Short mmCIF file of C-alpha atoms and ligand atoms in Angstrom, two decimals:
data_model
loop_
_atom_site.label_atom_id
_atom_site.label_comp_id
_atom_site.label_asym_id
_atom_site.label_seq_id
_atom_site.Cartn_x
_atom_site.Cartn_y
_atom_site.Cartn_z
CA MET A 24 0.50 0.04 0.34
CA ALA A 25 1.24 3.42 -0.99
CA LYS A 26 1.88 4.82 2.15
CA SER A 27 1.19 8.76 2.43
CA PRO A 28 3.75 11.36 3.07
CA HIS A 29 2.53 12.78 5.67
CA GLN A 30 2.75 9.66 7.18
CA PRO A 31 5.48 8.77 10.58
CA PRO A 32 7.48 6.51 9.47
CA SER A 33 5.89 2.84 10.95
CA PRO A 34 5.38 1.75 13.30
CA TRP A 35 4.98 4.94 15.42
CA ARG A 36 3.78 4.60 18.80
CA VAL A 37 0.45 6.76 20.38
CA ALA A 38 -0.50 6.71 24.34
CA LEU A 39 -3.88 6.92 24.92
CA THR A 40 -5.36 7.55 28.44
CA PHE A 41 -7.84 8.60 30.29
CA ASP A 42 -8.73 10.66 33.42
CA VAL A 43 -11.40 7.93 35.21
CA GLU A 44 -12.82 10.57 37.66
CA HIS A 45 -15.89 11.33 39.45
CA ALA A 46 -17.57 13.66 35.70
CA ASP A 47 -18.74 17.49 36.54
CA ARG A 48 -21.03 17.73 33.37
CA PRO A 49 -23.84 15.46 32.19
CA ALA A 50 -22.08 12.10 32.13
CA HIS A 51 -23.24 8.81 29.57
CA PRO A 52 -23.83 5.64 32.68
CA ASP A 53 -21.91 3.93 32.11
CA GLY A 54 -19.11 4.92 29.69
CA THR A 55 -15.83 3.56 31.62
CA GLN A 56 -17.21 0.89 31.24
CA ARG A 57 -17.58 1.17 27.12
CA VAL A 58 -14.89 2.98 26.69
CA LEU A 59 -12.44 -0.84 28.82
CA ASP A 60 -15.24 -3.05 26.19
CA THR A 61 -14.00 -1.20 23.05
CA LEU A 62 -10.10 -1.35 24.65
CA SER A 63 -11.13 -4.91 24.65
CA GLU A 64 -12.58 -5.92 21.54
CA ARG A 65 -9.68 -4.00 19.88
CA ASP A 66 -7.31 -5.19 21.57
CA VAL A 67 -5.21 -1.96 23.25
CA LEU A 68 -3.65 -0.97 25.97
CA ALA A 69 -3.82 2.14 27.12
CA THR A 70 -3.07 4.31 30.59
CA HIS A 71 -5.80 5.08 32.57
CA PHE A 72 -4.93 8.67 34.65
CA VAL A 73 -8.09 7.24 38.45
CA GLN A 74 -9.55 9.90 40.63
CA GLY A 75 -8.94 7.43 43.85
CA ARG A 76 -12.42 8.83 44.93
CA TRP A 77 -13.57 7.35 42.34
CA ALA A 78 -11.68 4.33 42.36
CA GLN A 79 -14.31 3.78 46.42
CA ALA A 80 -17.03 4.59 44.66
CA HIS A 81 -16.83 2.14 41.67
CA PRO A 82 -14.80 -0.61 42.50
CA ALA A 83 -15.76 -3.27 40.99
CA LEU A 84 -14.76 -1.76 37.55
CA ALA A 85 -11.53 0.00 39.14
CA ARG A 86 -10.36 -3.44 39.32
CA GLU A 87 -11.06 -4.15 36.05
CA LEU A 88 -8.87 -1.50 34.29
CA ALA A 89 -6.33 -2.97 36.85
CA ALA A 90 -7.14 -7.10 35.56
CA ARG A 91 -7.54 -6.08 31.82
CA GLY A 92 -3.93 -5.38 31.57
CA HIS A 93 -3.87 -1.28 31.87
CA LEU A 94 -1.32 0.67 33.54
CA ILE A 95 -2.61 2.39 36.08
CA GLY A 96 -1.72 6.14 37.29
CA ASN A 97 -3.26 8.23 40.43
CA HIS A 98 -6.24 11.44 39.26
CA SER A 99 -5.83 13.04 42.83
CA HIS A 100 -8.33 12.42 45.50
CA HIS A 101 -10.55 15.40 45.63
CA HIS A 102 -9.49 16.35 42.10
CA ALA A 103 -8.35 19.95 43.02
CA ARG A 104 -6.58 22.03 41.87
CA MET A 105 -2.81 20.63 42.75
CA THR A 106 -1.85 24.45 43.35
CA TRP A 107 -4.69 25.32 45.46
CA LEU A 108 -3.80 23.23 48.42
CA SER A 109 -1.74 23.96 51.10
CA PRO A 110 1.83 21.85 51.14
CA HIS A 111 -0.13 19.24 53.68
CA GLY A 112 -3.34 19.40 51.57
CA LEU A 113 -1.96 17.88 48.21
CA VAL A 114 0.54 15.85 49.92
CA GLN A 115 -2.29 14.59 51.39
CA ASP A 116 -4.47 14.05 48.24
CA VAL A 117 -2.00 12.09 47.32
CA LYS A 118 -1.43 9.85 49.65
CA HIS A 119 -5.79 8.68 49.99
CA ALA A 120 -6.06 8.59 46.37
CA GLU A 121 -2.31 6.23 45.88
CA GLN A 122 -3.81 4.11 49.40
CA ALA A 123 -7.89 3.84 47.65
CA ILE A 124 -6.27 3.07 44.28
CA ARG A 125 -3.47 -0.48 46.04
CA ARG A 126 -7.37 -0.54 47.93
CA VAL A 127 -9.79 -1.16 44.75
CA THR A 128 -7.10 -2.72 42.47
CA GLY A 129 -3.41 -4.27 43.68
CA GLN A 130 -1.79 -1.65 41.70
CA ASP A 131 0.62 0.65 42.46
CA PRO A 132 -0.06 4.38 40.42
CA ARG A 133 3.83 5.65 41.04
CA PRO A 134 5.41 7.21 38.84
CA TRP A 135 2.62 7.82 37.31
CA PHE A 136 0.65 10.60 38.06
CA ARG A 137 -1.91 13.56 36.34
CA CYS A 138 -2.56 17.09 37.99
CA PRO A 139 -6.39 17.84 37.64
CA PHE A 140 -7.30 19.94 35.29
CA GLY A 141 -3.50 19.91 34.33
CA ASP A 142 -3.24 22.69 36.91
CA GLY A 143 0.53 23.18 39.00
CA THR A 144 2.36 21.19 35.73
CA ASP A 145 4.52 24.00 35.53
CA ASP A 146 3.63 24.55 38.72
CA PRO A 147 8.31 23.71 40.71
CA LEU A 148 6.35 23.58 43.71
CA VAL A 149 3.69 21.63 43.32
CA LEU A 150 6.32 19.22 40.86
CA SER A 151 8.32 18.73 43.79
CA HIS A 152 6.21 16.91 46.23
CA LEU A 153 4.65 15.15 43.44
CA ASP A 154 8.54 13.77 43.05
CA ARG A 155 9.57 13.41 46.94
CA LEU A 156 5.71 10.84 46.49
CA GLY A 157 7.12 9.29 44.20
CA TYR A 158 5.60 11.16 41.36
CA GLN A 159 6.34 11.99 37.76
CA GLU A 160 2.95 14.67 36.43
CA THR A 161 2.22 13.04 33.03
CA SER A 162 0.66 15.54 30.52
CA TRP A 163 -0.49 14.93 26.91
CA HIS A 164 -0.17 16.76 23.73
CA ILE A 165 -3.50 16.25 22.98
CA ASP A 166 -6.74 17.46 23.82
CA PRO A 167 -9.57 16.91 21.51
CA PHE A 168 -11.89 18.74 24.60
CA ASP A 169 -14.23 15.43 24.81
CA TRP A 170 -16.35 16.80 27.61
CA ARG A 171 -17.86 19.50 25.85
CA ALA A 172 -22.09 19.50 25.24
CA LYS A 173 -20.67 19.78 21.92
CA ALA A 174 -18.02 17.23 21.20
CA THR A 175 -19.12 14.90 18.90
CA GLY A 176 -17.58 10.88 18.10
CA PRO A 177 -16.32 11.66 14.56
CA GLN A 178 -15.12 15.13 14.95
CA VAL A 179 -13.29 13.20 18.36
CA ALA A 180 -12.01 11.33 15.61
CA ARG A 181 -10.72 13.71 13.90
CA THR A 182 -9.10 16.04 16.03
CA VAL A 183 -6.86 13.24 17.32
CA ILE A 184 -6.72 11.56 14.00
CA ALA A 185 -5.43 14.58 12.89
CA GLU A 186 -3.04 16.19 15.74
CA ALA A 187 -2.08 12.43 15.88
CA THR A 188 -0.24 12.16 13.22
CA ALA A 189 1.43 15.34 12.90
CA HIS A 190 2.88 14.43 16.02
CA GLY A 191 3.73 11.24 15.37
CA ASP A 192 5.71 8.87 17.27
CA GLY A 193 5.25 9.03 21.01
CA ALA A 194 1.87 10.99 20.88
CA VAL A 195 -0.05 11.13 23.92
CA VAL A 196 -3.50 11.48 23.94
CA LEU A 197 -6.00 12.27 26.41
CA PHE A 198 -9.19 11.59 27.06
CA HIS A 199 -12.13 11.69 29.83
CA PRO A 200 -14.00 8.22 29.34
CA TRP A 201 -17.33 8.84 31.08
CA THR A 202 -18.52 11.34 28.32
CA ASP A 203 -21.08 10.02 25.16
CA ALA A 204 -18.23 11.12 22.18
CA THR A 205 -15.55 9.19 23.35
CA GLY A 206 -16.77 6.24 24.10
CA ARG A 207 -18.34 6.75 20.09
CA ALA A 208 -15.19 8.35 18.68
CA LEU A 209 -12.73 5.42 20.02
CA PRO A 210 -13.23 2.69 18.06
CA LEU A 211 -12.92 5.06 14.78
CA VAL A 212 -9.83 6.16 16.12
CA ILE A 213 -7.87 2.69 16.43
CA ASP A 214 -9.31 1.98 13.88
CA GLY A 215 -7.57 5.30 12.25
CA LEU A 216 -4.28 5.67 13.62
CA ARG A 217 -3.48 1.45 13.00
CA ALA A 218 -4.58 2.06 8.86
CA ALA A 219 -1.92 4.65 9.75
CA GLY A 220 1.01 2.90 10.95
CA ALA A 221 0.61 3.56 14.98
CA ARG A 222 0.91 0.83 17.53
CA PHE A 223 -0.63 2.04 21.10
CA VAL A 224 0.97 2.01 24.28
CA ARG A 225 0.99 1.88 27.64
CA MET A 226 2.76 5.73 29.37
CA ASP A 227 5.37 2.95 30.53
CA GLU A 228 6.19 1.79 26.95
CA LEU A 229 6.49 5.13 25.63
ZN1 ZN B 314 -9.69 15.72 35.66
#
């Protein structure tokens, strides 16, 4: 098959990442389960940044994320902005999430951490606290804004495929599994990127 001149040399790596959390806007009732099933059907492993309180509220689903071979990260306990917390509050929040995630899934989320709202990713104090707790902040390259009310599956898929292809090897994509748009986009994203020569990896394979 002739290769498009715009495609990176294959196979190139893409990491699909999901912020698994209590939704703060209208959500698909089975969004996370739907994402998990699509990933299994298409034999894709991903990275899931789990909110501690979410793991406590949905232990069976959280266990399934780990049992299916996905990489589990920490997405804080209360999903507060890291820069708004006191140093003590930040440390307690990260540790509470870690304990909840370990208790429920049996997996240690270290060293993978993602700041809620991406807040604190460029804050030296937040980063040094995370470092002392054994974490590295894990940002993303591609954000399709799947949580917006007007987001649709095809539009999210088009954005992710175009931007990941433009980024090339090592592209990290941010999704929210509770949104309807991501549930609809995910099969299109996986099939589209595979057709473009991509291979899906967990964050620990980047
Ligand atoms: Zn989040």
